mmCIF file of C-alpha atoms in Angstrom:
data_model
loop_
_atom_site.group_PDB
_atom_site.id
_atom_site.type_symbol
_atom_site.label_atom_id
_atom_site.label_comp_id
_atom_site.label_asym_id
_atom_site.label_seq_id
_atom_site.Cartn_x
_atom_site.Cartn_y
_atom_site.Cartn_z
ATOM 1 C CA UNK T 191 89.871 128.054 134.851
ATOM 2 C CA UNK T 192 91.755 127.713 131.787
ATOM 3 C CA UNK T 193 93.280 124.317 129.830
ATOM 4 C CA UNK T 194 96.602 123.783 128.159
ATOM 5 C CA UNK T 195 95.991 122.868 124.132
ATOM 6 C CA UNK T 196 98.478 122.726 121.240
ATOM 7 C CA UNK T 197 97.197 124.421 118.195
ATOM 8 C CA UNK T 198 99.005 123.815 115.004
ATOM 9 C CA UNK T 199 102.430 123.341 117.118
ATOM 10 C CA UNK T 200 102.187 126.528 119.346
ATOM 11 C CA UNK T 201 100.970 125.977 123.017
ATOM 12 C CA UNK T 202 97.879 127.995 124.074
ATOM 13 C CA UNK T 203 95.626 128.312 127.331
ATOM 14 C CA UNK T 204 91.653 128.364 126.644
ATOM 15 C CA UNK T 205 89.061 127.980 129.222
ATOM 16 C CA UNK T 206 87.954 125.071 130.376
ATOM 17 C CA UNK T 207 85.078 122.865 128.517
ATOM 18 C CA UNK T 208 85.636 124.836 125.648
ATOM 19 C CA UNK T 209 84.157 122.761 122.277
ATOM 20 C CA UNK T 210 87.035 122.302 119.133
ATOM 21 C CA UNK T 211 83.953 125.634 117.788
ATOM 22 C CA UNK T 212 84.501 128.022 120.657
ATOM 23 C CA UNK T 213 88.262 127.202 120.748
ATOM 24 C CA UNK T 214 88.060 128.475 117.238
ATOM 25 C CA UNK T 215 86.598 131.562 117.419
ATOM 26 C CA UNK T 216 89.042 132.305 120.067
ATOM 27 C CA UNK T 217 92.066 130.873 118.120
ATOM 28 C CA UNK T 218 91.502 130.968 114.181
ATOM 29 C CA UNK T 219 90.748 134.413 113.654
ATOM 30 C CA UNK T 220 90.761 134.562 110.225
ATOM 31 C CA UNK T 221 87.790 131.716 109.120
ATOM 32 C CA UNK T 222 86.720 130.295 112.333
ATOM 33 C CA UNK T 223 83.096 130.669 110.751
ATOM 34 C CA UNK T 224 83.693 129.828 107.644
ATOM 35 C CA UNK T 225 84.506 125.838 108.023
ATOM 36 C CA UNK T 226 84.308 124.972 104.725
ATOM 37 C CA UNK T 227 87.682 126.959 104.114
ATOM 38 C CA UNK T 228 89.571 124.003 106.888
ATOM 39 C CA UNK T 229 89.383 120.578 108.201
ATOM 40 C CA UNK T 230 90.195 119.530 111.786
ATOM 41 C CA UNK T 231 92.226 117.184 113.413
ATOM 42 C CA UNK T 232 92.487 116.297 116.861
ATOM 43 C CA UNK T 233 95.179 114.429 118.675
ATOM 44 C CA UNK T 234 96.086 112.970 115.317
ATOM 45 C CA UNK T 235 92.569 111.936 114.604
ATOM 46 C CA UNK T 236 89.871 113.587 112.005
ATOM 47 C CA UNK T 237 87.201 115.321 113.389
ATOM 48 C CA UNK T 238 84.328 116.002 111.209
ATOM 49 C CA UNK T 239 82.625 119.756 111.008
ATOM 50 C CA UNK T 240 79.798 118.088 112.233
ATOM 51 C CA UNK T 241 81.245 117.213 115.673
ATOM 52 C CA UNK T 242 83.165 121.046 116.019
ATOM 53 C CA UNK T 243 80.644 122.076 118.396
ATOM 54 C CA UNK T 244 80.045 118.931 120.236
ATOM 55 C CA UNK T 245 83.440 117.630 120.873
ATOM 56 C CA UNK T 246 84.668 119.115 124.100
ATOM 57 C CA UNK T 247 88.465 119.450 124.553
ATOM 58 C CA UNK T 248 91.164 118.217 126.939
ATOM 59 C CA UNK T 249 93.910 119.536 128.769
ATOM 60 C CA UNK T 250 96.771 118.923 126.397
ATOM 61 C CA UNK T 251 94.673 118.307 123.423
ATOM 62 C CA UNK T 252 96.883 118.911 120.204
ATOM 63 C CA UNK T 253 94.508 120.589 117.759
ATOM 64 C CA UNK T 254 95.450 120.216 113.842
ATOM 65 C CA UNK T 255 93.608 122.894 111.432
ATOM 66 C CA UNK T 256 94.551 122.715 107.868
ATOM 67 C CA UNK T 257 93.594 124.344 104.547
ATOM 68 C CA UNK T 258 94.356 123.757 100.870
ATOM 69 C CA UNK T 259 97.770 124.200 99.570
ATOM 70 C CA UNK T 260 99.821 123.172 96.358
ATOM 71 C CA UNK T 261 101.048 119.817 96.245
ATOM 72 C CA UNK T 262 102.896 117.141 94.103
ATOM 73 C CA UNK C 229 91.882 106.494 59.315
ATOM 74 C CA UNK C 230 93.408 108.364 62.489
ATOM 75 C CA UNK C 231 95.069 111.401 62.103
ATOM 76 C CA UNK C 232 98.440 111.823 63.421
ATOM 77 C CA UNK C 233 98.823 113.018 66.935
ATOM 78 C CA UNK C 234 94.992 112.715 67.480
ATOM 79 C CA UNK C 235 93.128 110.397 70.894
ATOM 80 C CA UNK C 236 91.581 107.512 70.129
ATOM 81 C CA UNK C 237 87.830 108.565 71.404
ATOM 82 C CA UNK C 238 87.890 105.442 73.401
ATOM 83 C CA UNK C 239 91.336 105.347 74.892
ATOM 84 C CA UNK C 240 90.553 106.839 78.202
ATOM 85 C CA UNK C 241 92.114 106.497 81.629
ATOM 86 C CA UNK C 242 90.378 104.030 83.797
ATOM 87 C CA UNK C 243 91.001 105.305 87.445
ATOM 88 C CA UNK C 244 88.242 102.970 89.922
ATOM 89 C CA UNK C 245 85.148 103.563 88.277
ATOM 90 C CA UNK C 246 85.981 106.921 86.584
ATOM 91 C CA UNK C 247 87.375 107.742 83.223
ATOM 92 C CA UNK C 248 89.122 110.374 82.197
ATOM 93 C CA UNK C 249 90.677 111.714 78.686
ATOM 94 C CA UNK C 250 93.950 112.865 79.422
ATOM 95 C CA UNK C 251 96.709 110.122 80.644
ATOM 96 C CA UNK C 252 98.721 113.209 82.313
ATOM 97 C CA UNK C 253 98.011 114.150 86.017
ATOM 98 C CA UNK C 254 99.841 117.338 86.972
ATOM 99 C CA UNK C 255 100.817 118.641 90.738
ATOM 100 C CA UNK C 256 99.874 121.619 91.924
ATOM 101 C CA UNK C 257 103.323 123.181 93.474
ATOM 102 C CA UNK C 258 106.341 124.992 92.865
ATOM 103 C CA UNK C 259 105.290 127.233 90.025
ATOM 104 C CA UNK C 260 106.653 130.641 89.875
ATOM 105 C CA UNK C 261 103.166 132.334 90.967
ATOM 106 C CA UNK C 262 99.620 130.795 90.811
ATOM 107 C CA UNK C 263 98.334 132.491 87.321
ATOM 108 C CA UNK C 264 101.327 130.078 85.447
ATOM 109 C CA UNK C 265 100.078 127.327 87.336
ATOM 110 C CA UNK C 266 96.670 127.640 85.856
ATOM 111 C CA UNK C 267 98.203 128.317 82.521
ATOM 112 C CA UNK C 268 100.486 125.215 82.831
ATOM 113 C CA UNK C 269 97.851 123.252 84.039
ATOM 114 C CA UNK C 270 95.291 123.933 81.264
ATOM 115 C CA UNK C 271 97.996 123.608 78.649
ATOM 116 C CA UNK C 272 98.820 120.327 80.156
ATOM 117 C CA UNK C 273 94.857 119.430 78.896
ATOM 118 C CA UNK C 274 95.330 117.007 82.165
ATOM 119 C CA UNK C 275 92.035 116.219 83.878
ATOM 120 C CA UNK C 276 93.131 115.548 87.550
ATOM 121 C CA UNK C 277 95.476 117.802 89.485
ATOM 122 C CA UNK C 278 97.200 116.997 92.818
ATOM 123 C CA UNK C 279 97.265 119.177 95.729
ATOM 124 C CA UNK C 280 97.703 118.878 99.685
ATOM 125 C CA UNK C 281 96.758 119.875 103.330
ATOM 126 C CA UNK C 282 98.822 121.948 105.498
ATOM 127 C CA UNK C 283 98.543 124.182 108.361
ATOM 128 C CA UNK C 284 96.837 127.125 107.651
ATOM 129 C CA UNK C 285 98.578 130.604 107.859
ATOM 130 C CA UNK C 286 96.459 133.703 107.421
ATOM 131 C CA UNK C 287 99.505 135.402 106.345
ATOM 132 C CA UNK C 288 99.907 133.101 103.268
ATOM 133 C CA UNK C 289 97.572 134.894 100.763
ATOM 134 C CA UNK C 290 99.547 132.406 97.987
ATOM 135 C CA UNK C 291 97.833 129.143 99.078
ATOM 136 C CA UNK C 292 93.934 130.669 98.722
ATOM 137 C CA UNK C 293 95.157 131.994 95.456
ATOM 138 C CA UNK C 294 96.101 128.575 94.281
ATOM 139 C CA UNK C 295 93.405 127.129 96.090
ATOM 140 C CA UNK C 296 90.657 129.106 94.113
ATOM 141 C CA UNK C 297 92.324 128.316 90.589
ATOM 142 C CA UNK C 298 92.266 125.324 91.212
ATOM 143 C CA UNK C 299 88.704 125.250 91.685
ATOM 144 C CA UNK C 300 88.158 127.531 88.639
ATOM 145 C CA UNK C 301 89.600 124.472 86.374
ATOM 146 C CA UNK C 302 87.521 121.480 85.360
ATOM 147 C CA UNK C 303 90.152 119.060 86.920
ATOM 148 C CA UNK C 304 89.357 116.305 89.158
ATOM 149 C CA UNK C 305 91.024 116.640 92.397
ATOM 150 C CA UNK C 306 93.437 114.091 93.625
ATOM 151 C CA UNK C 307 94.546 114.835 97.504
ATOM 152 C CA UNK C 308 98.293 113.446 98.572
ATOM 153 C CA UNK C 309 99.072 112.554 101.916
ATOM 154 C CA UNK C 310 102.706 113.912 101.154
ATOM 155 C CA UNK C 311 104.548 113.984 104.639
ATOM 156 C CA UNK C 312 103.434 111.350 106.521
ATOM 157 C CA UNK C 313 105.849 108.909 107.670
ATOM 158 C CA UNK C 314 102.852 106.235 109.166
ATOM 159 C CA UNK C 315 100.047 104.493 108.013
ATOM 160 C CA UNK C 316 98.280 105.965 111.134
ATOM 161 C CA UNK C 317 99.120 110.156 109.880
ATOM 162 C CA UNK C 318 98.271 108.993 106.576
ATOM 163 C CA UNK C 319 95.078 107.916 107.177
ATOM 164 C CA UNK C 320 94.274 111.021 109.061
ATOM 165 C CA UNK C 321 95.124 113.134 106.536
ATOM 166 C CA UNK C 322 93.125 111.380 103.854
ATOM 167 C CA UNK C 323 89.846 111.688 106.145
ATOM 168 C CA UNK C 324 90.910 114.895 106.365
ATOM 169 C CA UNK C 325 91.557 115.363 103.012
ATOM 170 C CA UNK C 326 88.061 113.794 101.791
ATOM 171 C CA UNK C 327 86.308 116.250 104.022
ATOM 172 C CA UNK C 328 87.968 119.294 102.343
ATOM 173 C CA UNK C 329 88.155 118.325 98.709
ATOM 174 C CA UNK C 330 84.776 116.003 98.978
ATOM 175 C CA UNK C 331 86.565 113.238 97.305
ATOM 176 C CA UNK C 332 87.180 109.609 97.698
ATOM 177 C CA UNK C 333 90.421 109.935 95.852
ATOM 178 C CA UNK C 334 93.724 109.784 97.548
ATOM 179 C CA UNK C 335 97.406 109.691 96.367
ATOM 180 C CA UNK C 336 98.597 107.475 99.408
ATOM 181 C CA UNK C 337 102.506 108.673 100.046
ATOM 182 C CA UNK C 338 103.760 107.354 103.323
ATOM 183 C CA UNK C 339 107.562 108.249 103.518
ATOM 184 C CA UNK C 340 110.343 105.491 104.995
ATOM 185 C CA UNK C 341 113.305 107.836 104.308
ATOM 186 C CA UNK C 342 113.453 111.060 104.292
ATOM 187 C CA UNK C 343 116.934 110.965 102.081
ATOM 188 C CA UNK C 344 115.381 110.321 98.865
ATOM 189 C CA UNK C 345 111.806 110.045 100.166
ATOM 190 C CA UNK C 346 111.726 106.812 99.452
ATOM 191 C CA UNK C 347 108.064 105.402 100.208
ATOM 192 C CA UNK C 348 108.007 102.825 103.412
ATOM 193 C CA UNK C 349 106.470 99.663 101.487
ATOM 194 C CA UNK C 350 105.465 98.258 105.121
ATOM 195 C CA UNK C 351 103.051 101.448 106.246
ATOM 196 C CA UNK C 352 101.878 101.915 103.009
ATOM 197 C CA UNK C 353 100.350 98.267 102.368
ATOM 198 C CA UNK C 354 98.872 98.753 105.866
ATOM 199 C CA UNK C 355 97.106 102.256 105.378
ATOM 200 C CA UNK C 356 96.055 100.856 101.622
ATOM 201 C CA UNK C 357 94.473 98.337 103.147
ATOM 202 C CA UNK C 358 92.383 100.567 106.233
ATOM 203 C CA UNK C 359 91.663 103.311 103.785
ATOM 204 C CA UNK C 360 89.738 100.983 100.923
ATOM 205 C CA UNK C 361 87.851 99.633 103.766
ATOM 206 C CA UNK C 362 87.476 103.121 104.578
ATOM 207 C CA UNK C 363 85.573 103.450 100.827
ATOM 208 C CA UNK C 364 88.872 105.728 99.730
ATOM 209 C CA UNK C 365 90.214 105.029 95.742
ATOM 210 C CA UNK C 366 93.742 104.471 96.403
ATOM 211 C CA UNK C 367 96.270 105.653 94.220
ATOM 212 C CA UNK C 368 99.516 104.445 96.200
ATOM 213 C CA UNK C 369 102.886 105.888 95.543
ATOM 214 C CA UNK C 370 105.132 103.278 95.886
ATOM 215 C CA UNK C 371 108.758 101.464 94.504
ATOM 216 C CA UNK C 372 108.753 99.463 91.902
ATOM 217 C CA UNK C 373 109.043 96.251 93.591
ATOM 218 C CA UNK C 374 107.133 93.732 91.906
ATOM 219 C CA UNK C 375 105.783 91.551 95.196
ATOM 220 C CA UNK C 376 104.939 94.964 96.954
ATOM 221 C CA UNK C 377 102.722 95.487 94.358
ATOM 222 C CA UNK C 378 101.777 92.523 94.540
ATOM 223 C CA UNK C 379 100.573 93.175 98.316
ATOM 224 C CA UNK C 380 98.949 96.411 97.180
ATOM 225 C CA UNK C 381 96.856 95.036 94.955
ATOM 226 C CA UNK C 382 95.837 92.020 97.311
ATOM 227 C CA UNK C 383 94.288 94.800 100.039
ATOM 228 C CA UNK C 384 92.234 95.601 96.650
ATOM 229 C CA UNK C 385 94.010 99.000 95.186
ATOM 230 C CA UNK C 386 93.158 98.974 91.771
ATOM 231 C CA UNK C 387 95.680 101.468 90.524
ATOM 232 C CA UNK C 388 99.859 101.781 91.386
ATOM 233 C CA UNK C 389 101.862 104.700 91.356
ATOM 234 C CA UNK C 390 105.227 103.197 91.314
ATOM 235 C CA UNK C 391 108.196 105.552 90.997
ATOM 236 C CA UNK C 392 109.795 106.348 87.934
ATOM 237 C CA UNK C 393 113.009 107.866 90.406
ATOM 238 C CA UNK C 394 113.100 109.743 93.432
ATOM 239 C CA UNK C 395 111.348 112.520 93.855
ATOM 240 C CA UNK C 396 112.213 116.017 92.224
ATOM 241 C CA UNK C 397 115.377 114.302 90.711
ATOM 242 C CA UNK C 398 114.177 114.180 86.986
ATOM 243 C CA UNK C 399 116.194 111.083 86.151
ATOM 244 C CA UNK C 400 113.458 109.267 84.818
ATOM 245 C CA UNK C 401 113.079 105.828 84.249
ATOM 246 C CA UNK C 402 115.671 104.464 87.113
ATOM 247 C CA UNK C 403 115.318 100.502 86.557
ATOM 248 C CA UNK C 404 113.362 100.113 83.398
ATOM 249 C CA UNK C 405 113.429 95.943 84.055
ATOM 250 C CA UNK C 406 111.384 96.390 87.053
ATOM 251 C CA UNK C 407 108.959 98.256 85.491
ATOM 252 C CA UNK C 408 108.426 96.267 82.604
ATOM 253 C CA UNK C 409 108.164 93.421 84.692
ATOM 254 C CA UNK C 410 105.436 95.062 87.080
ATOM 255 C CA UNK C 411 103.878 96.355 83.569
ATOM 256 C CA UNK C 412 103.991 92.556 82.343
ATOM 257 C CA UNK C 413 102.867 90.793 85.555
ATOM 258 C CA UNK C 414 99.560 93.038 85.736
ATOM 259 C CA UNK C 415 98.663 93.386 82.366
ATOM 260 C CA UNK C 416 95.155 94.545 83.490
ATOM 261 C CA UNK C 417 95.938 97.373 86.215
ATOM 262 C CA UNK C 418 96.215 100.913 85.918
ATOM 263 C CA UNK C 419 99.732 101.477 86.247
ATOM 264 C CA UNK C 420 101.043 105.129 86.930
ATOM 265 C CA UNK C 421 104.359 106.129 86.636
ATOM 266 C CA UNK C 422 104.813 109.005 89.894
ATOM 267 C CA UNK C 423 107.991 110.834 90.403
ATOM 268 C CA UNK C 424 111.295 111.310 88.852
ATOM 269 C CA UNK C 425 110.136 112.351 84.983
ATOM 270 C CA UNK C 426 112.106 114.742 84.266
ATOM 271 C CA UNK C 427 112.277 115.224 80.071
ATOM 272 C CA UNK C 428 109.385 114.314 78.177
ATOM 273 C CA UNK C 429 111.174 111.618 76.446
ATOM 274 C CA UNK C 430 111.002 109.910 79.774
ATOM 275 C CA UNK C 431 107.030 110.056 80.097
ATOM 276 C CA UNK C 432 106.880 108.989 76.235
ATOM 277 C CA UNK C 433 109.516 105.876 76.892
ATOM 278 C CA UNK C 434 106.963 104.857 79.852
ATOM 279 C CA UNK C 435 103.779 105.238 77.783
ATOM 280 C CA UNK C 436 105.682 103.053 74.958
ATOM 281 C CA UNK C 437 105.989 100.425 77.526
ATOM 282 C CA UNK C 438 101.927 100.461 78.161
ATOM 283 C CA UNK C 439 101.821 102.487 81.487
ATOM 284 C CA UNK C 440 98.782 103.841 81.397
ATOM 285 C CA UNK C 441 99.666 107.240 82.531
ATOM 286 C CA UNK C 442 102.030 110.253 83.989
ATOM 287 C CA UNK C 443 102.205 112.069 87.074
ATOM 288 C CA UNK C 444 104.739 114.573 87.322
ATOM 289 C CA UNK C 445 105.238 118.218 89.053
ATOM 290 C CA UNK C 446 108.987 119.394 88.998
ATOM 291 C CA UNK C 447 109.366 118.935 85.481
ATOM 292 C CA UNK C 448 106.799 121.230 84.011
ATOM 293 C CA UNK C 449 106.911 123.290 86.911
ATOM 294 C CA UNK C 450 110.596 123.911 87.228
ATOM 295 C CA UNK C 451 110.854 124.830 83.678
ATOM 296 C CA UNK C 452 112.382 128.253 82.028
ATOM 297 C CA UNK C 453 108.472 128.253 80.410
ATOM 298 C CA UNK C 454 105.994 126.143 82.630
ATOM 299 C CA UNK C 455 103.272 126.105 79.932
ATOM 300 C CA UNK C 456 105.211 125.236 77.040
ATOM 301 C CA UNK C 457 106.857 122.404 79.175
ATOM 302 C CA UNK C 458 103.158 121.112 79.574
ATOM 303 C CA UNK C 459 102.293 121.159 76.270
ATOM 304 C CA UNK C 460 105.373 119.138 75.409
ATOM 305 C CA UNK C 461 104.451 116.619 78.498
ATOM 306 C CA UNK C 462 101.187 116.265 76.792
ATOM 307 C CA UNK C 463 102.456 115.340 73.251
ATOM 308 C CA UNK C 464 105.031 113.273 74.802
ATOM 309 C CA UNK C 465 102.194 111.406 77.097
ATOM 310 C CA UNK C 466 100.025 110.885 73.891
ATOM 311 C CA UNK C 467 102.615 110.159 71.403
ATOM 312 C CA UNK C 468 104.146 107.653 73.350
ATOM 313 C CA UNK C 469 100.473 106.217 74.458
ATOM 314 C CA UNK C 470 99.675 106.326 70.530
ATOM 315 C CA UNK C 471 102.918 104.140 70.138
ATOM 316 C CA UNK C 472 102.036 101.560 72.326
ATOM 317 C CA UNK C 473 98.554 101.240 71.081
ATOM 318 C CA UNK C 474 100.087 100.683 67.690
ATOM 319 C CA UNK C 475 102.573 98.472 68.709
ATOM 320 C CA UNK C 476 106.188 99.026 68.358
ATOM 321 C CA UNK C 477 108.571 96.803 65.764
ATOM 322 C CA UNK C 478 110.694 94.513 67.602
ATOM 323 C CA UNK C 479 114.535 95.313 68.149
ATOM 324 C CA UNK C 480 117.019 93.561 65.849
ATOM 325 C CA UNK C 481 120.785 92.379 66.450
ATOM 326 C CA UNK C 482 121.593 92.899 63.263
ATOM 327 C CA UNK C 483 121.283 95.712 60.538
ATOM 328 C CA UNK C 484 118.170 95.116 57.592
ATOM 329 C CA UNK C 485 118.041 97.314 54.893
ATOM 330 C CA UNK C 486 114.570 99.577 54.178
ATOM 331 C CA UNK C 487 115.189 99.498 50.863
ATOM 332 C CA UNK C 488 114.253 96.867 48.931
ATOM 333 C CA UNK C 489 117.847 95.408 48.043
ATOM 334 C CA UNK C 490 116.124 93.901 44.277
ATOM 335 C CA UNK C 491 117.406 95.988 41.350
ATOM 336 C CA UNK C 492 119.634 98.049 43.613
ATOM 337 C CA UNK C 493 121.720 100.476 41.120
ATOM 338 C CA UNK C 494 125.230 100.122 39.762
ATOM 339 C CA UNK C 495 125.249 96.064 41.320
ATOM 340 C CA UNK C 496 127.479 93.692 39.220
ATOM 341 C CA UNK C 497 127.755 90.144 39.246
ATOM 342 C CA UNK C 498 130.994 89.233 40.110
#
């Protein structure tokens, strides 16, 4: 059985009782082990790395994953 | 006694309980590639460099790049939460932000229009005030409206970013009466001047009317040459600073010779 989430603005299905970690490994392919390289927000609240593999998501959950960028 | 153009030891930037010897805080964007950035920003001699979150995109090599340079340089970090248009994203990002960059610093930007991105006074008292309880050092971007700041510093930021102008418009000082009043009516607060510098004769005016410091982006980065541009934002920032500390000769009506005017040449009495 598989759950609707929102990841960074594009809709994806992952299965069911998947933690914010095993949506990851599924979804960021490029650090998804490597968590000091991102932070994590979910449903427009901050979730620390602490809680990535504890925190189970929803159906519609709207998943936030941002790195370090330039700014003014 | 002093040379010219040299810091006073002493005469460092009080942000919260840090201090810092450089009066110039630099942004992190819009540089032609990420090697001038680091160039600019070490010729700037600033000691704390703004930078942001955004979605990540493993196809954007560009933003590790700038990312690890950033690291390489002995800057403090100051996180923005450039984009948000409530208290509520704001403060989301900054937890966010303090996770990342494992600071408690945060430029506070919450946006009311997106036209000329002015800040929204109303969200931004009301994150200020969540965030410090939070344990976050608030550096708030905000107008220079005398009784917002007022507010800001009442929900206990101890340093204000007002604008100088817009955003990316380099037209400097906009309304150099509010200013000086803010500037007079908190004698005691670090007072920042963020956004709109666009010449360095702008950041020098604002140091010569005791701000205690400049943070700009466009200006240096925009330039033909980035890292002379930073250089000259760094004189400008210290000469001006210098000025103030030395205090500047009050403005006359009327002209006054320099010279003395006894035994002035070819005089007659008439």
């Amino acid at each position: 059985m598989k759950i609707n989430i929102t990841y960074n603005g594009i809709p994806h299905g992952i299965a069911a009782d998947s933690s914010i970690a095993q949506a990851l490994a599924v979804l960021n392919t490029a650090n998804s082990t490597d968590t000091s390289t991102f932070v994590i927000a979910l449903n427009q609240t901050f979730v620390p790395r602490s809680q990535y593999s504890s925190t189970q998501l929803q159906d519609n959950d709207e998943i936030e994953l941002l790195s370090p960028m330039a700014g003014g | 006694m002093t040379e010219p153009n040299m810091k006073q030891p002493n005469d460092l930037l009080k942000l919260y309980d840090c201090e810092y010897n450089s009066r110039l805080l630099v942004g992190t964007a819009l540089y032609p590639s990420p090697d001038i950035m680091a160039q600019a920003i070490s010729a700037s001699a600033s000691k704390m460099v703004t930078l942001s979150l955004r979605r990540q995109d493993p196809s954007n090599k560009q933003g590790q790049t700038i990312w690890q340079h950033i690291q390489k340089s002995d800057c403090a970090l100051l996180p923005n939460t450039a984009g948000c248009h409530s208290a509520q994203e704001a403060i989301t990002l900054a937890e966010m932000s303090r996770e990342m960059f494992n600071t408690d610093f945060i430029k506070l930007e919450v946006i009311g229009d997106d036209y000329n991105l002015q800040p929204d006074p109303f969200e931004t008292v009301k994150a200020a005030e969540i965030l410090i309880k939070k344990g976050f050092k608030v550096l708030p971007y905000c107008t220079d409206d005398l009784v917002l700041c007022q507010r800001l510093l009442a929900v206990g930021c101890e340093v204000l970013m007002p604008w100088g102008s817009p955003i990316g418009t380099g037209k400097g000082l906009m309304n150099p009466y509010n200013l000086q009043a803010i500037r007079d009516r908190f004698p005691t607060t670090t007072l920042i001047i963020d956004a709109g510098i666009g010449k360095p004769s702008q950041a020098m005016a604002a140091m010569e009317m005791g701000f205690d410091g400049i943070l700009l982006n466009t200006a240096i980065a925009k330039a033909h040459n980035p890292v002379q541009m930073a250089q000259a934002f760094a004189q400008a920032v210290n000469g001006g600073r210098q000025a103030y500390l030395a205090g500047l000769m009050e403005s006359r009506q009327t002209a006054s010779p320099s010279t003395p005017v006894l035994g002035t040449p070819f005089w007659q009495q008439q």
